[in-house]
Amino acid sequence: MELSAIIEAISSWAASEPRIYALIIGLIGAAVISGVINIVAMYVVWLERKVLGDIQARYGPNRVGSRWGILQLVADAIKLFTKEDSIPRDADKPIYVWAPIVASMTTMLVAAALPFGAVNIGGKEYPLVVANMDLSALYVEAALSVMTISVFMAGFSSNNKYSLMGAFRGMARMIAYEVPMGVCVISVAIMAHSLNLVEIVQSQTLWYAFAQPLGFIVFTVALITDLGRIPFDQSEAEEEIIAGYTTEYGGIRWGLLYFQEYICMFLGSIMLVLLFLGGWNGPNIPFLTPIAPMIWFFMKVLIVLVFLIWTRGSLLRYRIDQVTDLGWKWMLPLSIVNLAWAVVVGLYFA
Amino acid sequence: MPSASDILSALQSAFPGSIQESRVESDSRLWVTVDQKKLLEIAKFLRDKQGFDHYSGSAGVDRMADNLMEVVEIMASYANHNIVVMIKVKTPRDAPSVPSLVPLFWNANWYERESWEMFGINFEGHPELYPLLLGDDLVGAWPWRKDFKGYPDTTTGKRTVERVDASGLTSYRIGLTDEQVDSGQIPQRIEYPTFREREEAHIESESEMILHLGPQHAIVPGPFLLDVLVDGERIKKAFLDVGYIHKGIEKIMENRTYLQGIVYTDRMCYLASISNNEAYCGAVERLLGVTPPERAQYIRVIAAELSRIQSHLLGTGEFLTLLGSATYSPFQYMIIDREDVISLLESITGARITHTFVRFGGVRNDLPDGFAEQARKVMKMVREKTMEYKDLIAADPIYRKRMDGIGVISPQDARDLGLCGPPLRASDTPYDMRREDPILAYPDLDFKVISRKEGDSAARVDVRLDEILESVYIIEQCLDQIPEGPVQEKLPKKIKPEPGEAYYRTEDPRGEMGFYVVSDGSDKPYRVKVRGPFYATFQTFTPLLEGVYLADVVAIAGSMDACTSEVDR
């Protein structure tokens, strides 16, 4: 096999010059990710508008770019870029300006450590990951919670009552759900004997969604909370506090804050698939062997995305005190029970 | 059950000499004119001894020819009997002043404030006589008095309000420049604290702030100001300000003929335009002394119930989007169902929203051909879908968590606050105008008055959904029973009722809709007073929202099914 010979040569070179190899991969990865992620997020928005439209007996976007409206989001992005950039007079200007930037940077930090599927060449799987670090599961979870800092920056600096309340709600929610989410990641790591996402995927002969169903449920709920989607979107509940922390943002600054939510949604779905749904594992597809793992992976991600969109069309919103109640009184104990389960079962199977 | 004449004789024996005039219109309507010094005692007597526990509203009337101002207090009973007593008090026009009923009935507050700002009638003992509907610059102009000549025209810079006085000369009452006012020239502005000052007087510590939910906000169905004083997520106090879309419909109707007035009743609340038509036409029919033919009565019932179904469907759907977000899909499904109901109404009336369908002594036209089959089909669909929505919200854990036990109003509180319509019936008080006042074909029809024991937000929505089912049942009976015959009584082309007055109530989708119409024998009404249902419900927001979470404002306020347009009129 010629292709595998090339890969072999690159691998042996990488083993001899690990730093230069990491640098090159990092540069290419950064360029690819920052481009691809934003376009994917645009199509996550498109998917949401289309699926929600269908749930609500509407059409959704159907004018710009064929009758499927596939260029609607491009038009929206152009509109946002050309809008007037206004900053409220009483805003805390540096923080106000930096909040959307911090938000975008956070998503990139998360994306750097996530494997986006794998390719199968010559019977060997090569995961597509920029930074394949040993602690990637923990790192991703930690980087995702940095997002809340940007929410707080935006809410605090806007000098607006609605924004401030939205920011406080976001913080309270994050603190209540980040802990059970972390415990669930640890439970998975215990079963997989590794915190490396690639190794976690490779160890899933039985999906962890079945091996630890409790953890799967808790993680899913915590993920929806982290993404700030209905029923946990108290930080931007328009019926109560207008638009929450984004109230004072306009133009492309608002666009960045809005987009990072959908980037997070995409990355969160990937996390869920990697940790609990067997990642890119799946039966081989004839004639498509090299990209079979990719097909399985993105099919699973798509299903998770549609599930997240479906919740938005059919669920109501919790009150903020009920959310924190649920987090501390149910999710945290349940995640600890799941941890115990993972330890016992993990030892048994080890 | 006592009748109106029993109440009158009880009044005459308890207050000899204080009952100046009286008229027993029917078994359930009593008109008395009483001495204004005795008003409080008489109202207390009626409330405590005769079971008149429902203060239904009040109206001011400017009797310029007699140099008098009248205040008409409308009192009824929730459960004891179905008599409505209209108590009139006369007061001299140059210094009008009557005792306030707020100490007896909490909900007299807004009615008296409105009479004060519109007619300048002083209510002695009123705790907060501030303008309600008018802007601050018009207070003191008393715009609904008969000699009022127009509003200050700020567009052209003409700052005066002209008023003809007794000598025939014009005097200028407000709209003077600030310098003239500052120099102490008469007239002076009436002094009262502004809305903002009244609000900020309640702030006690640094951690509290006032959050505006309106006039432009996602929860408000039309513009009104709901300010909440919050401490964190908890609400300490709520403040309401209305009048953002005050159209002065009552005054406009005084300047239009009786027939032209129907058009304005549509515009008060587009979700209940048939009920508003009905209430106005009913009152004028009482003045004219005509009864619509039987077929027209059935058609009016069908139209009113269809309009109730579409209003409840939209009200419930909108409310659910407030609890979730605009993406909550059952809202769209309800809109789709409502579409069929609206089409039915369109096939009868020719219009989708503002129907102007009911006429004095009948309706504008007969039912179209094939209406019965189409209506039966749609009613079957509405019934099935409504059952589905009931199942949906009964099984939704988040809905139950947000709604059960939120905004509980006890039956006694509901009566004291003067609620009406579904919010009242959700608090275990089966009070329905269709039962209380046997109008149209309702006495021949079999229907239940829906009520719930719980009194919380969930019960209010349940009442509405059950009322849809009940309306479907009523319409199906009407389709079976409707007789053949004419749909319009013969009336002269120019309608000129005898001098007199009438009060007529119907059950609006939001509750008790009453029209008080005074005739002076001309072709235009002398005074029209709208006793709107949501006006009564609306003023209870202030006490109901105290101490709840910010998110519960949506659950409580939304479950009342607001219609700002009708409040402001």
mmCIF file with all atom_site columns, C-alpha atoms in Angstrom, chain B residues 92-176:
data_model
loop_
_atom_site.group_PDB
_atom_site.id
_atom_site.type_symbol
_atom_site.label_atom_id
_atom_site.label_alt_id
_atom_site.label_comp_id
_atom_site.label_asym_id
_atom_site.label_entity_id
_atom_site.label_seq_id
_atom_site.pdbx_PDB_ins_code
_atom_site.Cartn_x
_atom_site.Cartn_y
_atom_site.Cartn_z
_atom_site.occupancy
_atom_site.B_iso_or_equiv
_atom_site.pdbx_formal_charge
_atom_site.auth_seq_id
_atom_site.auth_comp_id
_atom_site.auth_asym_id
_atom_site.auth_atom_id
_atom_site.pdbx_PDB_model_num
ATOM 1  C CA . PRO B 1 92  ? -73.152 69.380 41.762 1.00 0.00 ? 92  PRO B CA 1
ATOM 2  C CA . ARG B 1 93  ? -71.225 69.936 38.567 1.00 0.00 ? 93  ARG B CA 1
ATOM 3  C CA . ASP B 1 94  ? -69.013 72.827 39.652 1.00 0.00 ? 94  ASP B CA 1
ATOM 4  C CA . ALA B 1 95  ? -67.494 70.924 42.577 1.00 0.00 ? 95  ALA B CA 1
ATOM 5  C CA . PRO B 1 96  ? -68.299 67.260 42.026 1.00 0.00 ? 96  PRO B CA 1
ATOM 6  C CA . SER B 1 97  ? -67.435 65.067 44.943 1.00 0.00 ? 97  SER B CA 1
ATOM 7  C CA . VAL B 1 98  ? -68.735 61.701 46.104 1.00 0.00 ? 98  VAL B CA 1
ATOM 8  C CA . PRO B 1 99  ? -67.530 59.275 48.760 1.00 0.00 ? 99  PRO B CA 1
ATOM 9  C CA . SER B 1 100 ? -65.095 56.649 47.541 1.00 0.00 ? 100 SER B CA 1
ATOM 10 C CA . LEU B 1 101 ? -66.059 52.986 47.753 1.00 0.00 ? 101 LEU B CA 1
ATOM 11 C CA . VAL B 1 102 ? -62.457 51.791 47.962 1.00 0.00 ? 102 VAL B CA 1
ATOM 12 C CA . PRO B 1 103 ? -62.747 51.137 51.728 1.00 0.00 ? 103 PRO B CA 1
ATOM 13 C CA . LEU B 1 104 ? -65.538 48.672 50.979 1.00 0.00 ? 104 LEU B CA 1
ATOM 14 C CA . PHE B 1 105 ? -64.453 47.249 47.626 1.00 0.00 ? 105 PHE B CA 1
ATOM 15 C CA . TRP B 1 106 ? -60.767 47.078 46.822 1.00 0.00 ? 106 TRP B CA 1
ATOM 16 C CA . ASN B 1 107 ? -61.402 46.958 43.075 1.00 0.00 ? 107 ASN B CA 1
ATOM 17 C CA . ALA B 1 108 ? -63.263 50.281 42.996 1.00 0.00 ? 108 ALA B CA 1
ATOM 18 C CA . ASN B 1 109 ? -59.806 51.844 42.817 1.00 0.00 ? 109 ASN B CA 1
ATOM 19 C CA . TRP B 1 110 ? -59.283 51.964 39.055 1.00 0.00 ? 110 TRP B CA 1
ATOM 20 C CA . TYR B 1 111 ? -62.889 52.790 38.179 1.00 0.00 ? 111 TYR B CA 1
ATOM 21 C CA . GLU B 1 112 ? -62.819 55.811 40.447 1.00 0.00 ? 112 GLU B CA 1
ATOM 22 C CA . ARG B 1 113 ? -59.436 56.935 39.230 1.00 0.00 ? 113 ARG B CA 1
ATOM 23 C CA . GLU B 1 114 ? -60.790 56.841 35.688 1.00 0.00 ? 114 GLU B CA 1
ATOM 24 C CA . SER B 1 115 ? -63.895 58.844 36.616 1.00 0.00 ? 115 SER B CA 1
ATOM 25 C CA . TRP B 1 116 ? -61.680 61.358 38.375 1.00 0.00 ? 116 TRP B CA 1
ATOM 26 C CA . GLU B 1 117 ? -59.300 61.951 35.485 1.00 0.00 ? 117 GLU B CA 1
ATOM 27 C CA . MET B 1 118 ? -62.037 61.996 32.856 1.00 0.00 ? 118 MET B CA 1
ATOM 28 C CA . PHE B 1 119 ? -64.765 63.958 34.633 1.00 0.00 ? 119 PHE B CA 1
ATOM 29 C CA . GLY B 1 120 ? -62.991 65.637 37.519 1.00 0.00 ? 120 GLY B CA 1
ATOM 30 C CA . ILE B 1 121 ? -65.209 63.935 40.068 1.00 0.00 ? 121 ILE B CA 1
ATOM 31 C CA . ASN B 1 122 ? -63.416 63.913 43.387 1.00 0.00 ? 122 ASN B CA 1
ATOM 32 C CA . PHE B 1 123 ? -63.680 60.701 45.362 1.00 0.00 ? 123 PHE B CA 1
ATOM 33 C CA . GLU B 1 124 ? -63.378 61.457 49.059 1.00 0.00 ? 124 GLU B CA 1
ATOM 34 C CA . GLY B 1 125 ? -61.258 58.923 50.849 1.00 0.00 ? 125 GLY B CA 1
ATOM 35 C CA . HIS B 1 126 ? -59.624 57.445 47.753 1.00 0.00 ? 126 HIS B CA 1
ATOM 36 C CA . PRO B 1 127 ? -56.082 56.381 48.697 1.00 0.00 ? 127 PRO B CA 1
ATOM 37 C CA . GLU B 1 128 ? -54.322 57.214 45.421 1.00 0.00 ? 128 GLU B CA 1
ATOM 38 C CA . LEU B 1 129 ? -56.224 59.534 43.142 1.00 0.00 ? 129 LEU B CA 1
ATOM 39 C CA . TYR B 1 130 ? -53.659 59.619 40.315 1.00 0.00 ? 130 TYR B CA 1
ATOM 40 C CA . PRO B 1 131 ? -54.347 59.511 36.587 1.00 0.00 ? 131 PRO B CA 1
ATOM 41 C CA . LEU B 1 132 ? -54.695 56.056 35.140 1.00 0.00 ? 132 LEU B CA 1
ATOM 42 C CA . LEU B 1 133 ? -55.303 56.272 31.405 1.00 0.00 ? 133 LEU B CA 1
ATOM 43 C CA . LEU B 1 134 ? -54.439 59.887 30.629 1.00 0.00 ? 134 LEU B CA 1
ATOM 44 C CA . GLY B 1 135 ? -51.021 61.388 30.207 1.00 0.00 ? 135 GLY B CA 1
ATOM 45 C CA . ASP B 1 136 ? -49.956 63.881 32.829 1.00 0.00 ? 136 ASP B CA 1
ATOM 46 C CA . ASP B 1 137 ? -50.450 66.874 30.512 1.00 0.00 ? 137 ASP B CA 1
ATOM 47 C CA . LEU B 1 138 ? -54.172 66.244 30.166 1.00 0.00 ? 138 LEU B CA 1
ATOM 48 C CA . VAL B 1 139 ? -54.987 65.930 33.842 1.00 0.00 ? 139 VAL B CA 1
ATOM 49 C CA . GLY B 1 140 ? -57.167 68.829 34.799 1.00 0.00 ? 140 GLY B CA 1
ATOM 50 C CA . ALA B 1 141 ? -58.745 69.163 31.372 1.00 0.00 ? 141 ALA B CA 1
ATOM 51 C CA . TRP B 1 142 ? -61.477 66.632 32.334 1.00 0.00 ? 142 TRP B CA 1
ATOM 52 C CA . PRO B 1 143 ? -61.743 65.524 28.715 1.00 0.00 ? 143 PRO B CA 1
ATOM 53 C CA . TRP B 1 144 ? -64.955 63.506 28.932 1.00 0.00 ? 144 TRP B CA 1
ATOM 54 C CA . ARG B 1 145 ? -67.071 66.348 30.185 1.00 0.00 ? 145 ARG B CA 1
ATOM 55 C CA . LYS B 1 146 ? -69.598 67.436 27.640 1.00 0.00 ? 146 LYS B CA 1
ATOM 56 C CA . ASP B 1 147 ? -68.131 70.936 27.280 1.00 0.00 ? 147 ASP B CA 1
ATOM 57 C CA . PHE B 1 148 ? -64.627 69.727 26.467 1.00 0.00 ? 148 PHE B CA 1
ATOM 58 C CA . LYS B 1 149 ? -63.579 71.116 23.119 1.00 0.00 ? 149 LYS B CA 1
ATOM 59 C CA . GLY B 1 150 ? -60.526 69.165 22.171 1.00 0.00 ? 150 GLY B CA 1
ATOM 60 C CA . TYR B 1 151 ? -57.068 68.126 23.133 1.00 0.00 ? 151 TYR B CA 1
ATOM 61 C CA . PRO B 1 152 ? -54.059 70.438 23.001 1.00 0.00 ? 152 PRO B CA 1
ATOM 62 C CA . ASP B 1 153 ? -52.563 70.221 19.586 1.00 0.00 ? 153 ASP B CA 1
ATOM 63 C CA . THR B 1 154 ? -48.895 69.764 20.254 1.00 0.00 ? 154 THR B CA 1
ATOM 64 C CA . THR B 1 155 ? -48.152 69.312 16.559 1.00 0.00 ? 155 THR B CA 1
ATOM 65 C CA . THR B 1 156 ? -49.044 72.866 15.642 1.00 0.00 ? 156 THR B CA 1
ATOM 66 C CA . GLY B 1 157 ? -47.829 74.237 18.950 1.00 0.00 ? 157 GLY B CA 1
ATOM 67 C CA . LYS B 1 158 ? -51.276 75.330 20.027 1.00 0.00 ? 158 LYS B CA 1
ATOM 68 C CA . ARG B 1 159 ? -51.116 74.610 23.697 1.00 0.00 ? 159 ARG B CA 1
ATOM 69 C CA . THR B 1 160 ? -54.606 75.410 24.800 1.00 0.00 ? 160 THR B CA 1
ATOM 70 C CA . VAL B 1 161 ? -57.744 73.529 25.597 1.00 0.00 ? 161 VAL B CA 1
ATOM 71 C CA . GLU B 1 162 ? -60.846 75.544 24.940 1.00 0.00 ? 162 GLU B CA 1
ATOM 72 C CA . ARG B 1 163 ? -63.865 75.295 27.133 1.00 0.00 ? 163 ARG B CA 1
ATOM 73 C CA . VAL B 1 164 ? -67.151 77.117 26.795 1.00 0.00 ? 164 VAL B CA 1
ATOM 74 C CA . ASP B 1 165 ? -68.294 78.415 30.141 1.00 0.00 ? 165 ASP B CA 1
ATOM 75 C CA . ALA B 1 166 ? -71.809 79.373 31.216 1.00 0.00 ? 166 ALA B CA 1
ATOM 76 C CA . SER B 1 167 ? -71.603 82.872 29.748 1.00 0.00 ? 167 SER B CA 1
ATOM 77 C CA . GLY B 1 168 ? -70.748 81.498 26.325 1.00 0.00 ? 168 GLY B CA 1
ATOM 78 C CA . LEU B 1 169 ? -67.145 82.726 26.449 1.00 0.00 ? 169 LEU B CA 1
ATOM 79 C CA . THR B 1 170 ? -64.205 80.494 25.885 1.00 0.00 ? 170 THR B CA 1
ATOM 80 C CA . SER B 1 171 ? -61.766 79.908 28.693 1.00 0.00 ? 171 SER B CA 1
ATOM 81 C CA . TYR B 1 172 ? -58.440 78.188 28.551 1.00 0.00 ? 172 TYR B CA 1
ATOM 82 C CA . ARG B 1 173 ? -57.899 75.509 31.091 1.00 0.00 ? 173 ARG B CA 1
ATOM 83 C CA . ILE B 1 174 ? -54.567 73.813 30.557 1.00 0.00 ? 174 ILE B CA 1
ATOM 84 C CA . GLY B 1 175 ? -51.683 73.847 28.216 1.00 0.00 ? 175 GLY B CA 1
ATOM 85 C CA . LEU B 1 176 ? -50.312 77.149 29.408 1.00 0.00 ? 176 LEU B CA 1
#
